[in-house]
mmCIF file of N, CA, C and O in Angstrom:
data_model
loop_
_atom_site.group_PDB
_atom_site.id
_atom_site.type_symbol
_atom_site.label_atom_id
_atom_site.label_comp_id
_atom_site.label_asym_id
_atom_site.label_seq_id
_atom_site.Cartn_x
_atom_site.Cartn_y
_atom_site.Cartn_z
ATOM 1 N N MET A 1 18.840 -22.031 -17.091
ATOM 2 C CA MET A 1 18.535 -22.637 -15.714
ATOM 3 C C MET A 1 20.030 -22.328 -15.167
ATOM 4 O O MET A 1 21.086 -23.088 -15.491
ATOM 5 N N LEU A 2 20.094 -21.722 -14.000
ATOM 6 C CA LEU A 2 21.291 -21.768 -13.059
ATOM 7 C C LEU A 2 21.177 -22.976 -12.350
ATOM 8 O O LEU A 2 20.259 -23.491 -11.629
ATOM 9 N N THR A 3 22.416 -23.545 -11.584
ATOM 10 C CA THR A 3 22.849 -24.709 -10.858
ATOM 11 C C THR A 3 22.799 -23.705 -9.481
ATOM 12 O O THR A 3 22.986 -22.597 -9.437
ATOM 13 N N SER A 4 22.868 -24.636 -8.643
ATOM 14 C CA SER A 4 22.839 -24.031 -7.122
ATOM 15 C C SER A 4 23.991 -23.481 -6.945
ATOM 16 O O SER A 4 24.207 -22.414 -6.295
ATOM 17 N N LYS A 5 25.093 -24.090 -7.611
ATOM 18 C CA LYS A 5 26.629 -23.335 -7.354
ATOM 19 C C LYS A 5 26.450 -21.924 -8.205
ATOM 20 O O LYS A 5 27.251 -20.956 -7.665
ATOM 21 N N GLN A 6 26.009 -21.988 -9.254
ATOM 22 C CA GLN A 6 26.025 -20.562 -9.959
ATOM 23 C C GLN A 6 25.070 -19.591 -9.027
ATOM 24 O O GLN A 6 25.646 -18.255 -9.109
ATOM 25 N N ARG A 7 24.085 -19.774 -8.671
ATOM 26 C CA ARG A 7 22.899 -19.272 -7.794
ATOM 27 C C ARG A 7 24.116 -18.275 -6.524
ATOM 28 O O ARG A 7 24.020 -17.534 -6.559
ATOM 29 N N ALA A 8 24.532 -19.394 -5.815
ATOM 30 C CA ALA A 8 25.423 -18.807 -4.814
ATOM 31 C C ALA A 8 26.520 -18.026 -5.281
ATOM 32 O O ALA A 8 26.821 -17.076 -4.679
ATOM 33 N N PHE A 9 27.272 -18.374 -6.404
ATOM 34 C CA PHE A 9 27.990 -17.439 -6.763
ATOM 35 C C PHE A 9 27.678 -15.914 -7.279
ATOM 36 O O PHE A 9 28.084 -14.939 -6.846
ATOM 37 N N LEU A 10 26.429 -15.956 -7.786
ATOM 38 C CA LEU A 10 25.736 -14.738 -8.358
ATOM 39 C C LEU A 10 25.252 -13.981 -6.919
ATOM 40 O O LEU A 10 25.463 -12.594 -6.843
ATOM 41 N N ARG A 11 24.733 -14.768 -5.994
ATOM 42 C CA ARG A 11 24.437 -14.123 -4.640
ATOM 43 C C ARG A 11 25.358 -13.424 -3.824
ATOM 44 O O ARG A 11 25.448 -12.344 -3.199
ATOM 45 N N GLY A 12 26.651 -14.165 -4.003
ATOM 46 C CA GLY A 12 27.935 -13.754 -3.272
ATOM 47 C C GLY A 12 28.151 -12.115 -4.153
ATOM 48 O O GLY A 12 28.706 -11.178 -3.303
ATOM 49 N N MET A 13 28.203 -12.231 -5.545
ATOM 50 C CA MET A 13 28.510 -10.981 -6.153
ATOM 51 C C MET A 13 27.611 -9.867 -5.970
ATOM 52 O O MET A 13 28.004 -8.655 -5.822
ATOM 53 N N ALA A 14 26.295 -10.213 -5.728
ATOM 54 C CA ALA A 14 25.117 -9.332 -5.441
ATOM 55 C C ALA A 14 25.118 -8.836 -4.081
ATOM 56 O O ALA A 14 24.440 -7.804 -3.778
ATOM 57 N N ASN A 15 25.976 -9.392 -3.047
ATOM 58 C CA ASN A 15 26.189 -8.893 -1.790
ATOM 59 C C ASN A 15 26.326 -7.417 -1.584
ATOM 60 O O ASN A 15 25.873 -6.675 -0.720
ATOM 61 N N THR A 16 27.434 -6.961 -2.501
ATOM 62 C CA THR A 16 27.970 -5.806 -2.303
ATOM 63 C C THR A 16 27.005 -4.599 -3.014
ATOM 64 O O THR A 16 27.191 -3.461 -3.002
ATOM 65 N N LEU A 17 26.080 -4.981 -4.028
ATOM 66 C CA LEU A 17 25.335 -4.326 -4.720
ATOM 67 C C LEU A 17 24.298 -3.288 -3.878
ATOM 68 O O LEU A 17 23.678 -4.102 -2.896
ATOM 69 N N ASP A 18 23.888 -2.148 -4.352
ATOM 70 C CA ASP A 18 22.759 -1.408 -3.664
ATOM 71 C C ASP A 18 21.576 -1.769 -4.701
ATOM 72 O O ASP A 18 21.619 -1.774 -5.898
ATOM 73 N N PRO A 19 20.314 -1.867 -4.242
ATOM 74 C CA PRO A 19 19.315 -1.917 -5.067
ATOM 75 C C PRO A 19 18.920 -0.719 -5.815
ATOM 76 O O PRO A 19 19.044 0.548 -5.373
ATOM 77 N N ILE A 20 18.796 -1.077 -7.171
ATOM 78 C CA ILE A 20 18.433 -0.148 -8.219
ATOM 79 C C ILE A 20 17.195 -0.075 -8.862
ATOM 80 O O ILE A 20 16.790 1.142 -9.313
ATOM 81 N N LEU A 21 16.553 -0.882 -8.488
ATOM 82 C CA LEU A 21 14.893 -0.869 -8.624
ATOM 83 C C LEU A 21 14.003 -1.016 -7.626
ATOM 84 O O LEU A 21 14.224 -1.906 -6.586
ATOM 85 N N HIS A 22 12.962 -0.183 -7.480
ATOM 86 C CA HIS A 22 12.241 -0.186 -6.161
ATOM 87 C C HIS A 22 10.852 -0.036 -6.751
ATOM 88 O O HIS A 22 10.233 0.662 -7.491
ATOM 89 N N ALA A 23 10.019 -1.242 -6.058
ATOM 90 C CA ALA A 23 8.675 -1.221 -6.427
ATOM 91 C C ALA A 23 7.797 -0.845 -5.402
ATOM 92 O O ALA A 23 8.031 -1.494 -4.195
ATOM 93 N N GLY A 24 6.783 0.019 -5.607
ATOM 94 C CA GLY A 24 6.281 0.536 -4.340
ATOM 95 C C GLY A 24 4.670 0.136 -4.671
ATOM 96 O O GLY A 24 4.193 -0.787 -5.051
ATOM 97 N N LYS A 25 3.738 1.238 -4.131
ATOM 98 C CA LYS A 25 2.478 0.875 -4.234
ATOM 99 C C LYS A 25 1.867 0.938 -5.458
ATOM 100 O O LYS A 25 0.691 0.353 -5.627
ATOM 101 N N GLY A 26 2.366 1.232 -6.559
ATOM 102 C CA GLY A 26 2.086 1.432 -7.901
ATOM 103 C C GLY A 26 2.112 0.099 -8.557
ATOM 104 O O GLY A 26 1.685 -0.331 -9.863
ATOM 105 N N GLY A 27 3.005 -0.839 -8.121
ATOM 106 C CA GLY A 27 3.190 -2.024 -8.586
ATOM 107 C C GLY A 27 4.255 -1.868 -9.551
ATOM 108 O O GLY A 27 5.132 -1.151 -9.431
ATOM 109 N N ILE A 28 4.186 -2.880 -10.836
ATOM 110 C CA ILE A 28 5.206 -2.721 -11.464
ATOM 111 C C ILE A 28 4.681 -2.162 -12.856
ATOM 112 O O ILE A 28 3.890 -2.683 -13.261
ATOM 113 N N SER A 29 5.506 -1.010 -13.643
ATOM 114 C CA SER A 29 5.091 -0.372 -14.397
ATOM 115 C C SER A 29 5.902 -0.702 -15.736
ATOM 116 O O SER A 29 6.991 -1.340 -15.650
ATOM 117 N N ASP A 30 5.483 -0.023 -16.702
ATOM 118 C CA ASP A 30 6.282 -0.561 -18.064
ATOM 119 C C ASP A 30 7.616 0.035 -17.989
ATOM 120 O O ASP A 30 8.677 -0.412 -18.592
ATOM 121 N N ALA A 31 7.816 1.377 -17.284
ATOM 122 C CA ALA A 31 9.109 2.060 -17.292
ATOM 123 C C ALA A 31 9.878 1.392 -16.269
ATOM 124 O O ALA A 31 11.047 1.241 -16.379
ATOM 125 N N MET A 32 9.308 0.569 -15.404
ATOM 126 C CA MET A 32 10.373 -0.326 -14.401
ATOM 127 C C MET A 32 10.728 -1.363 -15.055
ATOM 128 O O MET A 32 11.812 -1.862 -14.985
ATOM 129 N N LYS A 33 10.023 -1.914 -15.951
ATOM 130 C CA LYS A 33 10.310 -3.035 -16.852
ATOM 131 C C LYS A 33 11.557 -2.552 -17.737
ATOM 132 O O LYS A 33 12.593 -3.440 -17.794
ATOM 133 N N LYS A 34 11.404 -1.467 -18.252
ATOM 134 C CA LYS A 34 12.584 -1.164 -19.079
ATOM 135 C C LYS A 34 13.795 -0.802 -18.352
ATOM 136 O O LYS A 34 14.796 -0.894 -18.846
ATOM 137 N N GLN A 35 13.841 -0.146 -17.170
ATOM 138 C CA GLN A 35 14.809 0.138 -16.473
ATOM 139 C C GLN A 35 15.592 -0.958 -16.001
ATOM 140 O O GLN A 35 16.830 -1.222 -16.185
ATOM 141 N N ALA A 36 14.695 -2.274 -15.598
ATOM 142 C CA ALA A 36 15.375 -3.552 -15.452
ATOM 143 C C ALA A 36 16.161 -4.090 -16.486
ATOM 144 O O ALA A 36 17.213 -4.887 -16.457
ATOM 145 N N ASP A 37 15.555 -4.115 -17.688
ATOM 146 C CA ASP A 37 15.884 -4.457 -18.851
ATOM 147 C C ASP A 37 17.190 -3.529 -19.274
ATOM 148 O O ASP A 37 18.290 -4.280 -19.617
ATOM 149 N N ASP A 38 17.201 -2.490 -19.082
ATOM 150 C CA ASP A 38 18.521 -1.612 -19.291
ATOM 151 C C ASP A 38 19.655 -1.831 -18.266
ATOM 152 O O ASP A 38 20.841 -2.156 -18.883
ATOM 153 N N ALA A 39 19.299 -2.300 -17.231
ATOM 154 C CA ALA A 39 20.223 -2.492 -16.066
ATOM 155 C C ALA A 39 20.717 -3.743 -16.335
ATOM 156 O O ALA A 39 22.080 -4.126 -16.174
ATOM 157 N N LEU A 40 19.923 -4.865 -16.688
ATOM 158 C CA LEU A 40 20.543 -6.165 -16.875
ATOM 159 C C LEU A 40 21.212 -6.130 -18.399
ATOM 160 O O LEU A 40 22.354 -6.959 -18.229
ATOM 161 N N THR A 41 21.014 -5.468 -19.068
ATOM 162 C CA THR A 41 21.962 -5.581 -20.544
ATOM 163 C C THR A 41 23.332 -4.713 -20.254
ATOM 164 O O THR A 41 24.579 -5.372 -20.645
ATOM 165 N N ALA A 42 23.508 -3.926 -19.324
ATOM 166 C CA ALA A 42 24.677 -3.106 -19.057
ATOM 167 C C ALA A 42 25.395 -3.964 -17.938
ATOM 168 O O ALA A 42 26.756 -4.038 -17.976
ATOM 169 N N ARG A 43 24.878 -4.564 -16.763
ATOM 170 C CA ARG A 43 25.411 -5.194 -15.732
ATOM 171 C C ARG A 43 25.368 -6.692 -15.621
ATOM 172 O O ARG A 43 26.166 -7.217 -15.051
ATOM 173 N N GLU A 44 24.383 -7.242 -16.171
ATOM 174 C CA GLU A 44 23.955 -8.573 -16.024
ATOM 175 C C GLU A 44 23.594 -9.011 -14.727
ATOM 176 O O GLU A 44 22.696 -10.025 -14.522
ATOM 177 N N LEU A 45 23.653 -8.366 -13.568
ATOM 178 C CA LEU A 45 23.292 -8.697 -12.324
ATOM 179 C C LEU A 45 22.676 -7.473 -11.675
ATOM 180 O O LEU A 45 23.267 -6.319 -11.806
ATOM 181 N N MET A 46 21.719 -7.556 -11.065
ATOM 182 C CA MET A 46 20.936 -6.217 -10.351
ATOM 183 C C MET A 46 20.195 -6.631 -9.167
ATOM 184 O O MET A 46 19.657 -7.670 -9.250
ATOM 185 N N LYS A 47 20.160 -5.770 -8.142
ATOM 186 C CA LYS A 47 19.292 -5.891 -6.955
ATOM 187 C C LYS A 47 18.160 -4.967 -7.007
ATOM 188 O O LYS A 47 18.429 -3.785 -7.417
ATOM 189 N N GLY A 48 17.032 -5.398 -6.609
ATOM 190 C CA GLY A 48 15.673 -4.842 -6.400
ATOM 191 C C GLY A 48 15.064 -4.905 -5.147
ATOM 192 O O GLY A 48 15.541 -5.745 -4.295
ATOM 193 N N ARG A 49 14.254 -3.867 -4.726
ATOM 194 C CA ARG A 49 13.715 -3.841 -3.328
ATOM 195 C C ARG A 49 12.215 -3.759 -3.639
ATOM 196 O O ARG A 49 11.813 -2.777 -4.307
ATOM 197 N N VAL A 50 11.155 -4.457 -2.731
ATOM 198 C CA VAL A 50 9.959 -4.192 -2.838
ATOM 199 C C VAL A 50 9.479 -3.532 -1.535
ATOM 200 O O VAL A 50 9.950 -4.117 -0.368
ATOM 201 N N LEU A 51 8.883 -2.332 -1.830
ATOM 202 C CA LEU A 51 8.398 -1.513 -0.654
ATOM 203 C C LEU A 51 7.254 -2.565 0.303
ATOM 204 O O LEU A 51 6.611 -2.855 -0.513
ATOM 205 N N GLU A 52 6.937 -2.072 1.604
ATOM 206 C CA GLU A 52 6.042 -2.723 2.154
ATOM 207 C C GLU A 52 4.492 -2.361 1.563
ATOM 208 O O GLU A 52 3.603 -3.011 1.718
ATOM 209 N N THR A 53 4.367 -1.280 0.901
ATOM 210 C CA THR A 53 3.176 -0.707 0.228
ATOM 211 C C THR A 53 2.954 -1.467 -0.893
ATOM 212 O O THR A 53 1.679 -1.283 -1.563
ATOM 213 N N ALA A 54 3.682 -2.397 -1.484
ATOM 214 C CA ALA A 54 3.590 -2.730 -2.671
ATOM 215 C C ALA A 54 2.410 -3.996 -2.544
ATOM 216 O O ALA A 54 2.207 -4.583 -1.853
ATOM 217 N N PRO A 55 1.827 -3.896 -3.594
ATOM 218 C CA PRO A 55 0.445 -5.053 -3.690
ATOM 219 C C PRO A 55 0.844 -6.335 -3.951
ATOM 220 O O PRO A 55 0.092 -7.322 -3.356
ATOM 221 N N ALA A 56 2.037 -6.630 -4.294
ATOM 222 C CA ALA A 56 2.398 -8.155 -4.462
ATOM 223 C C ALA A 56 3.524 -8.471 -3.640
ATOM 224 O O ALA A 56 4.143 -7.547 -3.235
ATOM 225 N N SER A 57 3.815 -9.619 -3.275
ATOM 226 C CA SER A 57 4.924 -10.015 -2.403
ATOM 227 C C SER A 57 6.307 -9.913 -3.085
ATOM 228 O O SER A 57 6.211 -9.578 -4.470
ATOM 229 N N THR A 58 7.414 -10.049 -2.592
ATOM 230 C CA THR A 58 8.554 -10.019 -3.022
ATOM 231 C C THR A 58 8.908 -11.097 -4.324
ATOM 232 O O THR A 58 9.451 -10.566 -5.516
ATOM 233 N N ARG A 59 8.431 -12.243 -3.956
ATOM 234 C CA ARG A 59 8.807 -13.234 -4.879
ATOM 235 C C ARG A 59 8.037 -13.001 -6.195
ATOM 236 O O ARG A 59 8.418 -13.398 -7.533
ATOM 237 N N GLU A 60 6.601 -12.717 -6.021
ATOM 238 C CA GLU A 60 5.745 -12.504 -7.179
ATOM 239 C C GLU A 60 6.295 -11.175 -7.911
ATOM 240 O O GLU A 60 6.149 -11.535 -9.403
ATOM 241 N N THR A 61 6.853 -10.297 -7.349
ATOM 242 C CA THR A 61 7.266 -9.356 -7.968
ATOM 243 C C THR A 61 8.474 -9.497 -8.927
ATOM 244 O O THR A 61 8.598 -8.995 -10.033
ATOM 245 N N ALA A 62 9.463 -10.112 -8.144
ATOM 246 C CA ALA A 62 10.769 -10.633 -9.057
ATOM 247 C C ALA A 62 10.541 -11.564 -9.854
ATOM 248 O O ALA A 62 11.011 -11.488 -11.171
ATOM 249 N N GLU A 63 9.616 -12.313 -10.008
ATOM 250 C CA GLU A 63 9.294 -13.339 -11.087
ATOM 251 C C GLU A 63 8.768 -12.702 -12.146
ATOM 252 O O GLU A 63 8.717 -12.997 -13.246
ATOM 253 N N GLU A 64 7.768 -11.671 -11.846
ATOM 254 C CA GLU A 64 7.026 -11.064 -12.772
ATOM 255 C C GLU A 64 8.089 -9.959 -13.719
ATOM 256 O O GLU A 64 7.940 -10.017 -15.119
ATOM 257 N N ILE A 65 8.825 -9.336 -12.861
ATOM 258 C CA ILE A 65 9.866 -8.677 -13.529
ATOM 259 C C ILE A 65 11.016 -9.641 -14.553
ATOM 260 O O ILE A 65 11.060 -9.479 -15.861
ATOM 261 N N ALA A 66 11.243 -10.699 -13.932
ATOM 262 C CA ALA A 66 12.234 -11.524 -14.736
ATOM 263 C C ALA A 66 11.512 -11.970 -15.852
ATOM 264 O O ALA A 66 12.186 -12.150 -17.002
ATOM 265 N N ALA A 67 10.373 -12.415 -15.896
ATOM 266 C CA ALA A 67 9.629 -13.005 -16.979
ATOM 267 C C ALA A 67 9.664 -11.874 -18.199
ATOM 268 O O ALA A 67 9.528 -12.204 -19.164
ATOM 269 N N ALA A 68 9.162 -10.475 -17.757
ATOM 270 C CA ALA A 68 9.149 -9.763 -18.601
ATOM 271 C C ALA A 68 10.425 -9.477 -19.357
ATOM 272 O O ALA A 68 10.458 -8.835 -20.609
ATOM 273 N N VAL A 69 11.628 -9.529 -18.581
ATOM 274 C CA VAL A 69 12.568 -9.147 -19.454
ATOM 275 C C VAL A 69 13.867 -10.324 -19.773
ATOM 276 O O VAL A 69 14.693 -9.991 -20.325
ATOM 277 N N GLY A 70 13.250 -11.471 -19.464
ATOM 278 C CA GLY A 70 13.942 -12.620 -19.873
ATOM 279 C C GLY A 70 14.834 -13.225 -19.025
ATOM 280 O O GLY A 70 16.324 -13.523 -19.380
ATOM 281 N N ALA A 71 14.851 -12.749 -17.663
ATOM 282 C CA ALA A 71 16.022 -12.923 -16.664
ATOM 283 C C ALA A 71 15.589 -14.102 -15.816
ATOM 284 O O ALA A 71 14.613 -14.715 -15.973
ATOM 285 N N GLU A 72 16.419 -14.238 -15.171
ATOM 286 C CA GLU A 72 16.343 -15.526 -13.840
ATOM 287 C C GLU A 72 16.307 -14.826 -12.626
ATOM 288 O O GLU A 72 17.323 -14.003 -12.215
ATOM 289 N N VAL A 73 15.543 -15.180 -11.550
ATOM 290 C CA VAL A 73 15.698 -14.939 -10.208
ATOM 291 C C VAL A 73 16.841 -15.580 -9.677
ATOM 292 O O VAL A 73 16.572 -16.754 -9.569
ATOM 293 N N VAL A 74 17.671 -14.781 -8.930
ATOM 294 C CA VAL A 74 18.810 -15.512 -8.436
ATOM 295 C C VAL A 74 18.345 -16.061 -6.817
ATOM 296 O O VAL A 74 18.632 -16.915 -6.453
ATOM 297 N N GLY A 75 17.850 -14.952 -6.204
ATOM 298 C CA GLY A 75 17.213 -15.001 -4.854
ATOM 299 C C GLY A 75 16.366 -14.097 -4.414
ATOM 300 O O GLY A 75 16.302 -12.923 -5.108
ATOM 301 N N VAL A 76 15.683 -14.467 -3.464
ATOM 302 C CA VAL A 76 15.048 -13.467 -2.738
ATOM 303 C C VAL A 76 15.021 -13.560 -1.306
ATOM 304 O O VAL A 76 14.876 -14.623 -0.573
ATOM 305 N N ILE A 77 15.466 -12.709 -0.698
ATOM 306 C CA ILE A 77 15.753 -12.474 0.624
ATOM 307 C C ILE A 77 14.907 -11.207 1.646
ATOM 308 O O ILE A 77 15.094 -10.087 0.891
ATOM 309 N N GLY A 78 13.991 -11.526 2.222
ATOM 310 C CA GLY A 78 13.479 -10.455 2.670
ATOM 311 C C GLY A 78 12.449 -9.500 1.469
ATOM 312 O O GLY A 78 11.705 -10.135 0.913
ATOM 313 N N ARG A 79 12.723 -8.339 1.760
ATOM 314 C CA ARG A 79 11.913 -7.655 0.448
ATOM 315 C C ARG A 79 13.187 -7.291 -0.530
ATOM 316 O O ARG A 79 12.634 -6.417 -1.527
ATOM 317 N N THR A 80 14.107 -7.950 -0.730
ATOM 318 C CA THR A 80 15.263 -7.604 -1.566
ATOM 319 C C THR A 80 15.066 -8.902 -2.570
ATOM 320 O O THR A 80 15.244 -10.154 -2.190
ATOM 321 N N PHE A 81 15.476 -8.664 -4.005
ATOM 322 C CA PHE A 81 15.607 -9.801 -4.868
ATOM 323 C C PHE A 81 16.652 -9.208 -5.721
ATOM 324 O O PHE A 81 17.175 -8.238 -5.817
ATOM 325 N N VAL A 82 17.329 -10.480 -6.239
ATOM 326 C CA VAL A 82 18.458 -10.468 -7.314
ATOM 327 C C VAL A 82 18.170 -10.783 -8.608
ATOM 328 O O VAL A 82 17.591 -12.128 -8.703
ATOM 329 N N LEU A 83 18.340 -10.351 -9.744
ATOM 330 C CA LEU A 83 18.015 -10.874 -10.911
ATOM 331 C C LEU A 83 19.381 -10.978 -11.886
ATOM 332 O O LEU A 83 20.265 -10.267 -11.745
ATOM 333 N N TYR A 84 19.452 -11.840 -12.637
ATOM 334 C CA TYR A 84 20.480 -12.296 -13.771
ATOM 335 C C TYR A 84 20.212 -12.577 -15.148
ATOM 336 O O TYR A 84 19.082 -13.330 -15.192
ATOM 337 N N ARG A 85 20.455 -11.822 -15.889
ATOM 338 C CA ARG A 85 20.654 -12.287 -17.384
ATOM 339 C C ARG A 85 21.855 -12.032 -18.159
ATOM 340 O O ARG A 85 22.497 -10.694 -18.067
ATOM 341 N N ARG A 86 22.439 -13.086 -18.867
ATOM 342 C CA ARG A 86 23.658 -13.062 -19.423
ATOM 343 C C ARG A 86 23.438 -12.313 -20.867
ATOM 344 O O ARG A 86 22.607 -12.171 -21.631
ATOM 345 N N ASN A 87 24.500 -11.486 -20.893
ATOM 346 C CA ASN A 87 24.640 -10.454 -22.261
ATOM 347 C C ASN A 87 25.102 -11.245 -23.336
ATOM 348 O O ASN A 87 26.463 -11.577 -23.150
ATOM 349 N N PRO A 88 24.433 -11.560 -24.420
ATOM 350 C CA PRO A 88 24.957 -12.384 -25.349
ATOM 351 C C PRO A 88 26.053 -11.994 -26.197
ATOM 352 O O PRO A 88 26.921 -12.727 -26.705
ATOM 353 N N LYS A 89 26.111 -10.642 -26.423
ATOM 354 C CA LYS A 89 27.089 -9.935 -27.076
ATOM 355 C C LYS A 89 28.419 -9.561 -26.442
ATOM 356 O O LYS A 89 29.627 -9.899 -26.819
ATOM 357 N N ASP A 90 28.380 -9.285 -25.219
ATOM 358 C CA ASP A 90 29.452 -8.721 -24.359
ATOM 359 C C ASP A 90 29.192 -9.428 -22.552
ATOM 360 O O ASP A 90 29.049 -8.394 -22.056
ATOM 361 N N PRO A 91 29.722 -10.721 -22.702
ATOM 362 C CA PRO A 91 29.429 -11.243 -21.055
ATOM 363 C C PRO A 91 30.389 -10.443 -20.270
ATOM 364 O O PRO A 91 31.461 -10.269 -20.514
ATOM 365 N N VAL A 92 29.877 -10.064 -19.176
ATOM 366 C CA VAL A 92 30.718 -9.288 -18.075
ATOM 367 C C VAL A 92 31.120 -10.321 -16.977
ATOM 368 O O VAL A 92 32.283 -10.513 -16.392
ATOM 369 N N ILE A 93 30.015 -11.239 -16.688
ATOM 370 C CA ILE A 93 30.224 -12.246 -15.383
ATOM 371 C C ILE A 93 30.709 -13.556 -16.002
ATOM 372 O O ILE A 93 29.925 -14.150 -16.782
ATOM 373 N N ASP A 94 31.724 -14.467 -15.596
ATOM 374 C CA ASP A 94 32.010 -15.670 -15.885
ATOM 375 C C ASP A 94 31.643 -16.321 -14.952
ATOM 376 O O ASP A 94 32.071 -16.541 -13.843
ATOM 377 N N LEU A 95 30.457 -16.976 -15.014
ATOM 378 C CA LEU A 95 29.864 -18.020 -14.198
ATOM 379 C C LEU A 95 30.873 -19.381 -13.854
ATOM 380 O O LEU A 95 31.276 -19.879 -15.091
ATOM 381 N N PRO A 96 30.656 -20.195 -12.741
ATOM 382 C CA PRO A 96 31.239 -21.264 -12.480
ATOM 383 C C PRO A 96 30.543 -22.458 -13.652
ATOM 384 O O PRO A 96 29.308 -22.172 -13.763
ATOM 385 N N ARG A 97 31.010 -23.307 -13.692
ATOM 386 C CA ARG A 97 30.739 -24.400 -14.663
ATOM 387 C C ARG A 97 29.691 -25.311 -13.781
ATOM 388 O O ARG A 97 29.887 -25.470 -13.051
ATOM 389 N N ALA A 98 28.777 -25.856 -14.771
ATOM 390 C CA ALA A 98 27.571 -26.609 -14.140
ATOM 391 C C ALA A 98 28.042 -27.992 -13.706
ATOM 392 O O ALA A 98 28.963 -28.593 -14.125
#
């Protein structure tokens, strides 16, 4: 579980990222979950976007993907969401202490 200070730190880092995951009218597929899993393993932090034609809201989509890959939702703003999952073998991001 992330603290509010850690969430703010991660949101600041994600500010410069471009969305690498796009959910559209097809919803969330297994390939999309695999792409999110691979991105989180490599980067620990990723940004996604939900298109207007998507069947679910941005929050629902972010929470479904996070649950599927074992990540945490850092934030949802508009149609964009940010996910974080610490890499246990080789951590890249050093979070502030709780």
